[in-house]
Amino acid sequence: MTDSCSFAVDVFRTVCDRFASKALDLRLLVEAAVPFGEWLNREAFLACKHREASYPFCEVAAEPTYTSEGVPDDDSNRNRGDLRVGGPDNGAHHCWAFAEFVLVHDGNRAGEEWRRTFVSVTDRLLRLGWKKSAALMIVVTASGNNRSPDHTGWDRPSLTDPFVIPLPGGGTVILTAFDIKQNPADTLVAPAG
């Protein structure tokens, strides 16, 4: 596998499948209308870690640092992502997916906080320009009470079709992945000079 886009889609689908298997837990979290971003991060890590032996995922890391990816540490509040997954090393530069999750739910949808989070995550991910890579923002939009969440638009095309999880007893979770790299067609950035 040498295509960073295909690899990123595989990582995204692996995470989505894990979340779909946890639909009852998701429903309880959505009903509470409280942040559950840390839960999402851990479940995404576990999804990829469990597939590591049987699927071409390697070097699965939770809360990877941006400095480990060559980004200068000029702000200690911006130095960690949520998930990093490496692809198979075929003797060349192998693929990577570096992801951050953004949660939009009934408890935070009213204000503009989620939009500020989109901008902040995008700014961080744009600092990555390394390897054959995907810098993913995975947006998790959740709504309970038999409502479908408003699909949160963003000014970039999604990596693949959104993944919809109907919740038992009502409500929906929609996951959408965006590759935030400045030029998603670039799969390898050579150092200048």
Short mmCIF file of C-alpha atoms in Angstrom, two decimals:
data_model
loop_
_atom_site.label_atom_id
_atom_site.label_comp_id
_atom_site.label_asym_id
_atom_site.label_seq_id
_atom_site.Cartn_x
_atom_site.Cartn_y
_atom_site.Cartn_z
CA MET A 1 0.00 0.00 0.00
CA THR A 2 1.62 3.23 -1.11
CA ASP A 3 -1.29 5.62 -1.49
CA SER A 4 -1.72 7.82 1.60
CA CYS A 5 -5.33 8.62 0.70
CA SER A 6 -6.38 4.95 0.53
CA PHE A 7 -4.53 4.26 3.76
CA ALA A 8 -6.26 7.18 5.50
CA VAL A 9 -9.67 5.91 4.31
CA ASP A 10 -8.83 2.47 5.75
CA VAL A 11 -7.91 4.03 9.11
CA PHE A 12 -11.12 6.10 9.09
CA ARG A 13 -13.30 3.06 8.29
CA THR A 14 -11.60 1.01 11.00
CA VAL A 15 -12.43 3.73 13.53
CA CYS A 16 -16.01 4.02 12.22
CA ASP A 17 -16.57 0.27 12.50
CA ARG A 18 -15.44 0.39 16.14
CA PHE A 19 -17.80 3.28 16.89
CA ALA A 20 -20.68 1.47 15.14
CA SER A 21 -20.09 -1.55 17.40
CA LYS A 22 -20.40 0.82 20.38
CA ALA A 23 -23.71 2.39 19.27
CA LEU A 24 -25.41 1.77 22.63
CA ASP A 25 -22.54 3.45 24.51
CA LEU A 26 -22.64 6.32 22.02
CA ARG A 27 -26.37 6.77 22.61
CA LEU A 28 -25.82 7.11 26.37
CA LEU A 29 -23.02 9.63 25.82
CA VAL A 30 -25.09 11.64 23.31
CA GLU A 31 -28.10 11.69 25.66
CA ALA A 32 -25.92 13.12 28.42
CA ALA A 33 -25.07 16.08 26.10
CA VAL A 34 -21.59 16.34 27.62
CA PRO A 35 -18.21 16.19 25.91
CA PHE A 36 -16.98 12.68 25.21
CA GLY A 37 -13.97 13.47 23.05
CA GLU A 38 -11.53 11.55 25.24
CA TRP A 39 -13.72 8.45 24.92
CA LEU A 40 -13.65 8.85 21.12
CA ASN A 41 -9.86 9.15 21.16
CA ARG A 42 -9.39 5.98 23.23
CA GLU A 43 -11.85 3.96 21.18
CA ALA A 44 -10.15 5.07 17.94
CA PHE A 45 -6.77 4.04 19.35
CA LEU A 46 -8.14 0.65 20.41
CA ALA A 47 -9.78 0.10 17.02
CA CYS A 48 -6.47 0.56 15.21
CA LYS A 49 -4.37 -1.21 17.85
CA HIS A 50 -6.61 -4.31 17.68
CA ARG A 51 -6.18 -4.39 13.89
CA GLU A 52 -2.41 -3.91 14.05
CA ALA A 53 -1.56 -7.63 13.86
CA SER A 54 -4.02 -8.57 11.12
CA TYR A 55 -4.05 -5.43 9.00
CA PRO A 56 -1.24 -3.32 7.66
CA PHE A 57 -1.25 -0.88 10.58
CA CYS A 58 1.95 -0.35 12.50
CA GLU A 59 3.14 2.08 15.12
CA VAL A 60 -0.34 2.94 16.41
CA ALA A 61 -0.02 5.76 18.94
CA ALA A 62 -2.49 7.62 21.13
CA GLU A 63 -1.85 11.33 21.74
CA PRO A 64 1.15 11.58 19.41
CA THR A 65 3.18 14.75 19.73
CA TYR A 66 3.52 17.15 16.86
CA THR A 67 7.19 17.55 17.77
CA SER A 68 7.72 13.84 17.02
CA GLU A 69 6.62 14.70 13.48
CA GLY A 70 9.08 17.55 13.08
CA VAL A 71 6.78 20.42 14.04
CA PRO A 72 8.51 22.97 16.30
CA ASP A 73 7.08 23.07 19.82
CA ASP A 74 6.25 26.76 20.06
CA ASP A 75 3.06 26.29 22.07
CA SER A 76 2.75 23.53 24.65
CA ASN A 77 -1.06 23.66 24.37
CA ARG A 78 -0.94 22.66 20.70
CA ASN A 79 1.57 19.83 20.78
CA ARG A 80 -0.55 16.64 20.75
CA GLY A 81 -2.83 15.01 18.25
CA ASP A 82 -5.34 12.27 19.02
CA LEU A 83 -4.14 9.32 16.91
CA ARG A 84 -1.24 8.36 14.65
CA VAL A 85 -1.18 5.19 12.58
CA GLY A 86 1.65 4.06 10.37
CA GLY A 87 1.16 1.86 7.34
CA PRO A 88 3.34 -1.01 6.17
CA ASP A 89 6.98 -0.26 5.49
CA ASN A 90 7.59 -1.58 2.00
CA GLY A 91 11.20 -0.42 1.92
CA ALA A 92 10.25 3.05 0.76
CA HIS A 93 8.59 5.84 2.69
CA HIS A 94 5.49 4.29 4.22
CA CYS A 95 2.11 5.92 4.70
CA TRP A 96 0.93 7.67 7.85
CA ALA A 97 -2.34 9.02 9.17
CA PHE A 98 -2.21 11.66 11.91
CA ALA A 99 -5.68 12.50 13.23
CA GLU A 100 -7.52 14.85 15.52
CA PHE A 101 -11.20 14.48 16.43
CA VAL A 102 -13.72 17.32 16.65
CA LEU A 103 -16.95 16.58 18.49
CA VAL A 104 -20.11 18.56 17.70
CA HIS A 105 -23.06 17.47 19.85
CA ASP A 106 -26.29 18.77 21.33
CA GLY A 107 -24.39 20.24 24.29
CA ASN A 108 -21.98 22.42 22.26
CA ARG A 109 -23.82 23.11 19.01
CA ALA A 110 -25.50 26.36 20.07
CA GLY A 111 -22.42 28.57 20.36
CA GLU A 112 -19.47 29.10 18.09
CA GLU A 113 -17.03 27.00 20.14
CA TRP A 114 -17.11 24.10 17.69
CA ARG A 115 -16.26 26.43 14.79
CA ARG A 116 -13.27 27.78 16.72
CA THR A 117 -12.23 24.19 17.36
CA PHE A 118 -12.41 23.46 13.61
CA VAL A 119 -10.10 26.38 12.90
CA SER A 120 -7.69 25.49 15.70
CA VAL A 121 -7.43 21.83 14.65
CA THR A 122 -7.00 22.82 11.00
CA ASP A 123 -4.20 25.23 11.91
CA ARG A 124 -2.39 22.50 13.85
CA LEU A 125 -2.78 19.89 11.13
CA LEU A 126 -1.58 22.28 8.43
CA ARG A 127 1.75 22.37 10.22
CA LEU A 128 2.32 18.74 9.21
CA GLY A 129 3.88 18.28 5.81
CA TRP A 130 5.84 15.13 6.21
CA LYS A 131 6.13 11.67 4.73
CA LYS A 132 3.41 10.02 2.70
CA SER A 133 0.75 11.24 5.02
CA ALA A 134 -2.78 12.27 5.71
CA ALA A 135 -3.48 14.97 8.29
CA LEU A 136 -7.03 14.03 9.26
CA MET A 137 -9.67 16.03 11.02
CA ILE A 138 -12.41 13.56 11.92
CA VAL A 139 -15.63 15.39 12.73
CA VAL A 140 -18.08 13.49 14.92
CA THR A 141 -21.52 15.11 14.76
CA ALA A 142 -24.00 13.66 17.25
CA SER A 143 -27.62 14.28 18.12
CA GLY A 144 -30.13 12.43 20.26
CA ASN A 145 -33.89 12.54 20.73
CA ASN A 146 -34.77 10.90 17.41
CA ARG A 147 -33.15 13.77 15.53
CA SER A 148 -30.57 13.57 12.84
CA PRO A 149 -27.72 15.99 13.47
CA ASP A 150 -27.30 18.91 11.17
CA HIS A 151 -24.41 17.95 8.97
CA THR A 152 -21.66 20.35 9.88
CA GLY A 153 -20.25 21.70 6.67
CA TRP A 154 -16.64 22.62 6.17
CA ASP A 155 -14.88 24.37 3.33
CA ARG A 156 -13.00 21.26 2.18
CA PRO A 157 -14.15 18.11 0.44
CA SER A 158 -14.40 15.08 2.68
CA LEU A 159 -11.89 12.26 2.33
CA THR A 160 -14.68 9.75 1.68
CA ASP A 161 -18.42 9.50 2.23
CA PRO A 162 -19.62 10.28 5.76
CA PHE A 163 -20.28 7.27 7.99
CA VAL A 164 -23.72 7.30 9.64
CA ILE A 165 -24.45 5.42 12.86
CA PRO A 166 -28.14 5.23 13.84
CA LEU A 167 -28.36 5.05 17.63
CA PRO A 168 -30.61 2.50 19.35
CA GLY A 169 -33.66 4.28 20.71
CA GLY A 170 -33.14 7.32 18.47
CA GLY A 171 -30.49 9.77 17.48
CA THR A 172 -27.62 9.65 15.02
CA VAL A 173 -23.86 10.01 14.91
CA ILE A 174 -22.21 11.08 11.65
CA LEU A 175 -18.45 10.78 11.17
CA THR A 176 -16.76 12.76 8.40
CA ALA A 177 -13.03 12.76 7.66
CA PHE A 178 -11.17 15.65 6.05
CA ASP A 179 -7.55 15.51 4.88
CA ILE A 180 -6.33 18.95 5.90
CA LYS A 181 -2.99 18.90 4.10
CA GLN A 182 -2.36 22.00 2.05
CA ASN A 183 -2.27 19.93 -1.11
CA PRO A 184 -3.92 16.52 -0.58
CA ALA A 185 -2.40 15.34 -3.88
CA ASP A 186 1.07 15.61 -2.34
CA THR A 187 2.13 12.32 -0.85
CA LEU A 188 5.74 13.16 -0.12
CA VAL A 189 7.20 16.49 0.84
CA ALA A 190 10.91 16.80 0.12
CA PRO A 191 12.98 19.15 2.25
CA ALA A 192 13.83 22.42 0.54
CA GLY A 193 17.34 23.04 -0.38
#
